Amino acid sequence: AVWQPLPASAADQGQGQDTLATGAATEGTATGTTAPAATARKAGQPAEPDAPADTVTGSVPSEDPEAADMGRLNLRESPVQYAPERATPDDAEPPGIRLGTMTLRPAFSQRLGVESNRTGGDKQQRTFWETGLKGSLTSDWSRHQLTVTGEGYWQRNLSGDGATDPRANVDADLRLDLSESTTAHLRAGYGFSREDTNDPNAISGASVQSGIHHFTGDASVEHDFGRLRGTLGADVERWLYSDAELSDGTKVSLSERNRTAGTLRARLGYEISPALIPFVEASIGRVLYDEKTDSGGYARSADVYAAKAGITSDFGEKLRGELSLGYRIQDFDDSRLDDIAAVTVDGNIAWSPHRGTDVDLGLSTTIDPSTTAGVSGAVIYALDATVTHQLRSDLVARLSGGTAWTDYPSDAGVSDSVKYTAGAGLSYSLNRYVDLTADVGYEYTDRRSATDSETWNAMVGLTTKR
């Protein structure tokens, strides 16, 4: 059986012929040739008169671009207009220097500063140059990670007779990913600072105070037991004191203050959520002096016991850190020295209320051993805060403040003190490699039964980065 279409009515035939004629004319125009509009699509249909063709002169046909595209399968794509992207903070950072699988990011600074120091009725002023070197070295490994950070500053007086303030700090952290649930850390550090002239342990009348060398080492292993987090660690610290120099050139040895401290610690945490982990921690340690007794005949080596409870948080860029409350006691070998016992508050919090603004808060409690006969030492509670705000893509403002309370035993005969610090600064980026900086700072130390001290300083400089 052969299928035959039903005959169309006269009206339908006329309408269909008009449609075919229009399509044929369009196709002819698209290809640059004219086709008869009356060509029959089916046998038995009458032909219509030819559609008028456009007049063509020369060798290039007059075509409509939209009509020409109707017969193409792969049409031309119009250009895409991209909105300009905003620069991010990472875009402004220098790329660094590639060293195999490591990236080095050094920065060199040169600053000119003025400083005014007043202690009671004695006032000193100086103008100085400060040269600084700062950098970081970071690995780019698929497993494990090594991070090294360091900075050092050296000062030279151009005028005046104030004391210089050289300082340096280097820290290294090697993370070993032993398994999916076990991580180990090996850390080492070095720090150098000059003892403050106003410190109770400083040598009175010295033109150059002792330099303090501080070495640190740490090894720890962390393992996840489901929701439980266990950590075991061992810490070692070493303090070395250089000789102080008097105004007449005489040197005073402070080797009796050299000491080593070792600590074993254990921490257990419980994961309430990936962002909140409360924990408890206990530690036991020993402080051992190089010399069994100091110049006053006191044996200052001691046993140290500590415990604390706290919480760690990690909400990404918005909020992260750790806060703890505990108790620490240092039991001296010499029975004539009172034990130092104190409630400890420690923590560090990084908060970003909105993009471009960062707030860093630090809390610490430390025990500072004394060199005064019959005095065991002091407890220092410190609080510091820093706010950084990006005013523009190339302009950053900084505000800082802090306080430190040094608390001696009531019968120690040494004055307690409270130190207040404040600072402000601006950094303007000429480009990703050069910054202009300006900073001002203020420090005031209030002593209960001794002379107060006050320090102002201002610095401007240039920092180059790579």
XYZ file of C-alpha atoms in Angstrom:
466
model
C 0.000 0.000 0.000
C 1.324 3.470 -0.930
C 0.498 6.455 1.232
C -0.980 9.369 -0.669
C -1.447 12.832 0.875
C -4.951 14.223 0.873
C -5.547 17.010 -1.595
C -5.352 20.474 -0.040
C -8.002 23.069 -0.404
C -7.502 25.946 -2.776
C -6.955 28.424 0.067
C -4.310 26.219 1.689
C -2.568 25.734 -1.628
C -2.374 29.453 -2.207
C -1.035 30.159 1.290
C 1.582 27.394 1.022
C 2.734 28.649 -2.358
C 3.249 32.156 -0.946
C 5.326 30.758 1.940
C 7.482 28.654 -0.365
C 8.055 31.589 -2.635
C 9.181 33.795 0.241
C 11.598 31.126 1.582
C 13.063 30.534 -1.875
C 13.662 34.238 -2.367
C 15.404 34.478 1.001
C 17.609 31.472 0.259
C 18.598 32.948 -3.029
C 19.569 36.217 -1.433
C 21.640 34.432 1.237
C 23.717 32.565 -1.364
C 24.127 35.501 -3.683
C 22.046 33.931 -6.536
C 18.400 34.273 -7.516
C 16.148 31.223 -7.614
C 12.745 31.133 -9.270
C 10.058 31.640 -6.720
C 7.626 29.627 -8.867
C 9.574 26.353 -8.664
C 7.077 23.711 -7.628
C 7.851 21.730 -4.469
C 5.482 18.965 -5.446
C 4.334 17.646 -8.684
C 1.157 19.153 -9.937
C 1.579 22.551 -8.240
C 1.607 25.568 -10.545
C 4.649 27.832 -10.649
C 4.544 31.455 -9.515
C 6.316 34.390 -11.202
C 9.952 34.943 -10.299
C 10.625 37.150 -7.268
C 12.447 40.372 -8.100
C 16.177 40.146 -7.570
C 18.370 42.873 -6.093
C 20.570 44.723 -8.519
C 24.173 43.566 -8.133
C 27.085 45.659 -9.381
C 30.723 44.630 -9.401
C 32.009 41.326 -8.073
C 30.811 41.730 -4.451
C 27.155 40.987 -3.832
C 25.073 43.281 -1.645
C 24.127 41.033 1.287
C 22.403 41.559 4.599
C 24.663 40.077 7.378
C 21.705 38.787 9.359
C 20.211 37.165 6.266
C 23.576 35.642 5.376
C 23.821 33.964 8.779
C 20.466 32.218 8.353
C 21.980 29.538 6.184
C 25.051 28.854 8.324
C 25.458 26.125 10.897
C 28.421 27.622 12.810
C 27.389 31.220 13.366
C 29.840 33.941 14.305
C 30.170 34.675 18.042
C 29.843 38.243 19.195
C 32.604 39.591 21.507
C 32.050 39.089 25.229
C 32.374 42.205 27.370
C 34.042 41.318 30.711
C 33.618 43.527 33.729
C 36.941 44.657 35.226
C 37.965 42.501 38.182
C 38.719 44.102 41.526
C 42.232 43.706 42.795
C 42.576 41.382 45.772
C 45.201 41.678 48.513
C 47.085 38.721 47.018
C 47.395 40.574 43.700
C 49.378 43.314 45.452
C 51.894 40.873 46.940
C 55.198 40.260 45.133
C 55.596 36.816 43.549
C 58.739 35.970 45.517
C 61.847 34.103 44.416
C 61.432 30.485 43.381
C 64.072 28.154 44.872
C 63.212 24.695 43.605
C 60.139 23.637 45.557
C 60.471 26.607 47.935
C 59.397 30.244 47.608
C 61.411 33.018 49.259
C 59.762 36.396 49.904
C 62.328 38.887 51.257
C 61.754 42.512 52.279
C 64.365 45.180 53.008
C 63.534 48.373 54.899
C 65.373 51.593 55.674
C 63.813 54.061 58.117
C 64.731 57.355 59.737
C 63.510 57.831 63.297
C 63.480 60.218 66.227
C 62.968 59.207 69.855
C 62.495 60.994 73.156
C 62.894 59.148 76.452
C 62.138 60.573 79.882
C 62.794 58.849 83.219
C 61.975 61.108 86.132
C 63.883 64.348 85.517
C 66.364 62.715 83.110
C 65.537 63.186 79.430
C 67.308 61.768 76.378
C 66.718 62.340 72.680
C 68.207 60.754 69.617
C 67.927 60.577 65.845
C 68.756 57.234 64.271
C 68.735 55.056 61.183
C 67.084 51.644 61.343
C 67.860 48.948 58.806
C 65.574 45.935 58.681
C 65.461 42.618 56.876
C 62.349 40.467 56.901
C 61.279 37.424 54.934
C 59.559 34.073 54.705
C 60.436 30.751 53.089
C 57.543 28.403 52.291
C 57.530 24.963 50.711
C 55.259 23.860 47.877
C 55.082 20.133 48.498
C 52.215 17.743 47.867
C 52.803 16.324 51.348
C 54.337 17.869 54.481
C 55.145 21.579 54.758
C 58.072 23.726 55.859
C 57.633 27.367 56.868
C 60.470 29.653 57.955
C 59.896 33.280 58.987
C 62.407 35.801 60.227
C 63.092 39.467 60.825
C 65.978 41.521 62.135
C 66.540 45.227 62.855
C 69.740 47.151 63.503
C 69.949 50.778 64.633
C 72.669 53.424 64.417
C 72.419 56.775 66.170
C 72.948 59.861 64.014
C 72.703 62.256 66.958
C 71.842 62.105 70.639
C 72.843 59.597 73.293
C 69.862 57.277 73.664
C 70.278 53.497 73.740
C 69.832 51.587 70.487
C 67.297 48.771 70.204
C 68.610 45.927 68.004
C 66.367 42.885 67.760
C 65.942 39.720 65.715
C 63.633 36.736 65.506
C 63.650 33.530 63.407
C 61.103 30.671 63.560
C 60.871 27.416 61.606
C 58.020 24.895 61.541
C 58.165 21.526 59.776
C 54.798 19.765 59.549
C 54.913 16.030 58.855
C 51.704 14.409 57.584
C 52.285 10.901 58.903
C 48.759 9.715 58.072
C 45.254 11.067 57.607
C 44.771 11.202 61.378
C 48.342 11.782 62.631
C 50.406 14.950 62.263
C 53.808 15.784 63.738
C 55.489 19.177 64.151
C 59.166 19.998 64.571
C 59.796 23.635 65.504
C 62.880 25.707 66.236
C 63.423 29.386 66.927
C 65.903 32.072 67.877
C 65.360 35.548 69.284
C 67.618 38.416 70.283
C 66.760 41.569 72.217
C 68.466 44.160 74.388
C 67.440 44.255 78.036
C 65.331 47.299 78.832
C 67.165 49.972 80.809
C 64.098 50.347 83.053
C 63.877 46.611 83.806
C 64.443 45.779 87.509
C 67.044 43.183 86.442
C 69.018 45.684 84.318
C 72.445 46.927 85.417
C 72.144 50.416 86.841
C 74.372 52.966 85.094
C 75.279 50.683 82.186
C 75.792 52.386 78.835
C 75.024 49.132 76.998
C 72.676 46.641 78.607
C 72.986 42.887 78.246
C 71.917 41.190 75.035
C 69.459 38.321 75.552
C 69.743 35.285 73.245
C 66.683 33.039 73.379
C 66.677 29.598 71.701
C 63.576 27.379 71.429
C 62.882 23.852 70.240
C 59.658 21.860 70.113
C 58.470 18.441 68.962
C 54.845 17.298 69.083
C 52.540 14.624 67.696
C 48.778 15.054 67.262
C 46.401 12.149 66.614
C 42.655 12.094 66.002
C 40.641 9.400 67.804
C 37.321 10.105 66.153
C 36.071 13.235 67.901
C 38.935 13.160 70.406
C 42.187 15.019 69.647
C 45.288 13.963 71.555
C 48.625 15.808 71.561
C 51.958 14.961 73.188
C 54.836 17.411 73.067
C 58.246 18.304 74.454
C 59.678 21.840 74.619
C 63.221 23.067 75.260
C 64.257 26.698 75.870
C 67.677 28.242 76.410
C 68.582 31.784 77.594
C 72.067 33.277 77.253
C 73.013 36.753 78.553
C 75.916 38.734 77.152
C 78.031 41.097 79.246
C 76.744 44.557 80.110
C 79.072 47.503 79.532
C 79.480 50.428 81.922
C 80.146 54.011 80.870
C 83.880 53.627 81.653
C 84.190 50.562 79.439
C 84.082 48.008 82.235
C 82.142 44.848 81.423
C 79.862 43.079 83.873
C 79.305 39.349 83.390
C 75.734 38.080 83.664
C 76.455 34.405 83.021
C 74.810 33.484 86.324
C 71.454 34.140 84.626
C 72.056 31.586 81.855
C 69.544 28.765 82.124
C 67.762 25.943 80.292
C 64.124 24.890 80.648
C 62.513 21.634 79.526
C 58.785 20.830 79.507
C 56.625 17.804 78.764
C 52.973 18.486 77.942
C 49.834 16.549 77.065
C 46.569 17.877 75.641
C 43.200 16.242 75.082
C 40.480 17.941 73.054
C 36.941 17.044 72.007
C 35.540 18.124 68.656
C 32.102 19.614 69.233
C 32.207 20.719 65.599
C 35.039 21.214 63.102
C 35.158 24.853 64.239
C 35.011 24.378 68.047
C 37.301 22.129 70.093
C 37.456 22.517 73.898
C 40.545 21.035 75.535
C 42.451 20.409 78.763
C 46.240 20.471 79.033
C 48.788 19.589 81.710
C 52.553 20.080 81.743
C 55.552 19.440 83.954
C 58.993 20.944 83.558
C 62.348 21.848 85.030
C 64.356 25.099 84.967
C 68.081 24.444 85.376
C 70.634 27.251 85.818
C 74.183 26.841 84.537
C 75.535 27.910 87.922
C 74.160 26.075 90.929
C 73.991 29.298 92.962
C 74.046 32.955 91.933
C 76.273 35.710 93.327
C 73.940 36.038 96.312
C 74.175 32.335 97.161
C 70.632 31.443 96.033
C 69.852 28.233 94.135
C 67.337 29.394 91.525
C 66.741 26.128 89.672
C 63.100 25.079 90.010
C 60.376 22.611 89.106
C 57.418 23.931 87.116
C 53.857 22.557 87.091
C 50.960 23.903 85.028
C 47.433 23.021 83.959
C 44.858 24.836 81.866
C 41.546 24.426 80.067
C 40.369 26.312 77.023
C 38.870 26.227 73.573
C 40.178 26.546 70.023
C 38.058 27.867 67.170
C 38.437 28.035 63.414
C 35.665 29.747 61.468
C 37.917 30.458 58.500
C 38.883 34.040 57.743
C 36.192 35.513 60.007
C 37.313 34.159 63.378
C 39.972 31.770 64.623
C 42.223 31.383 67.643
C 42.618 29.893 71.101
C 41.754 31.020 74.625
C 42.627 29.279 77.902
C 42.552 29.738 81.679
C 44.889 27.858 83.992
C 47.246 27.764 86.955
C 51.068 27.672 87.092
C 53.504 27.195 89.955
C 57.313 27.400 90.033
C 58.901 25.634 93.024
C 62.508 26.762 93.663
C 65.218 24.471 95.008
C 66.214 27.120 97.555
C 63.734 27.113 100.433
C 64.509 30.796 101.105
C 62.814 31.720 97.830
C 59.025 31.768 97.820
C 57.227 29.755 95.178
C 55.727 31.722 92.306
C 52.087 30.715 91.813
C 49.702 32.464 89.464
C 46.465 32.123 87.555
C 47.307 32.159 83.849
C 45.322 33.620 80.970
C 46.651 32.901 77.495
C 45.231 33.213 74.024
C 45.394 34.604 70.540
C 42.383 35.631 68.484
C 42.249 36.740 64.847
C 38.980 38.385 63.804
C 37.951 39.958 60.498
C 34.682 41.910 60.938
C 34.573 42.629 57.197
C 36.825 42.365 54.172
C 39.872 44.606 54.433
C 39.819 44.881 58.244
C 41.744 42.532 60.566
C 41.840 42.528 64.370
C 44.512 40.543 66.259
C 44.278 40.089 70.021
C 46.923 38.468 72.225
C 46.937 37.439 75.901
C 49.900 35.958 77.762
C 51.071 35.097 81.272
C 54.794 34.574 81.936
C 57.067 34.165 84.955
C 60.107 36.454 85.008
C 62.848 35.257 87.398
C 64.591 37.914 89.468
C 68.257 38.601 90.207
C 67.540 40.504 93.438
C 68.636 38.720 96.609
C 65.690 37.081 98.347
C 63.262 37.823 95.481
C 62.029 34.828 93.490
C 60.551 36.729 90.543
C 57.421 38.304 89.105
C 54.340 37.352 87.118
C 53.740 39.367 83.936
C 50.237 39.620 82.469
C 50.227 41.113 78.971
C 47.456 42.173 76.601
C 48.013 43.571 73.109
C 45.748 44.361 70.170
C 46.350 45.398 66.563
C 43.810 46.662 64.017
C 44.691 46.792 60.315
C 42.358 48.449 57.823
C 42.730 48.763 54.057
C 41.628 52.322 53.259
C 42.329 51.847 49.550
C 43.877 49.153 47.427
C 47.269 50.861 47.918
C 46.851 52.393 51.398
C 46.755 50.482 54.714
C 46.286 51.984 58.189
C 47.373 50.378 61.468
C 46.428 50.973 65.095
C 47.943 49.126 68.047
C 47.709 49.183 71.800
C 48.677 47.089 74.764
C 49.370 46.850 78.457
C 51.623 44.695 80.645
C 51.308 44.319 84.408
C 54.389 43.114 86.309
C 53.350 41.765 89.714
C 55.981 41.045 92.400
C 55.251 39.429 95.784
C 54.131 41.970 98.367
C 57.236 41.404 100.522
C 59.707 41.443 97.638
C 60.751 45.048 98.061
C 60.563 45.566 94.280
C 58.000 47.926 92.784
C 55.160 46.593 90.669
C 54.709 48.302 87.321
C 52.152 48.738 84.569
C 53.267 49.538 81.026
C 50.966 51.075 78.404
C 51.749 51.198 74.695
C 49.995 52.789 71.719
C 50.901 53.180 68.074
C 49.619 54.175 64.645
C 50.983 53.782 61.145
C 50.347 54.045 57.411
C 51.705 52.039 54.486
C 51.388 53.320 50.927
C 52.214 50.949 48.063
C 53.873 52.634 45.094
C 53.691 49.224 43.407
C 53.835 45.628 44.500
C 57.585 45.931 45.170
C 57.925 49.274 47.009
C 56.079 50.652 50.074
C 56.311 53.962 51.885
C 55.766 53.684 55.660
C 55.188 56.093 58.543
C 54.758 55.142 62.217
C 54.408 56.845 65.592
C 54.554 55.150 68.981
C 54.122 55.948 72.650
C 55.057 54.006 75.791
C 54.416 54.884 79.419
C 55.516 52.832 82.442
C 53.866 53.533 85.783
C 55.769 52.212 88.819
C 54.131 52.021 92.211
C 57.143 53.116 94.273
C 59.730 54.118 91.685
C 60.265 56.673 88.951
C 57.923 56.549 85.977
C 59.232 56.550 82.399
C 57.852 57.789 79.087
C 58.964 57.251 75.482
C 57.883 58.839 72.186
C 59.116 57.838 68.743
C 58.315 58.528 65.097
C 59.707 56.845 61.980
C 59.383 57.191 58.202
C 60.943 54.905 55.660
C 60.960 52.823 52.518
C 60.418 49.068 52.166
C 61.342 47.049 49.084
C 59.892 43.581 48.574
C 60.460 40.701 46.245
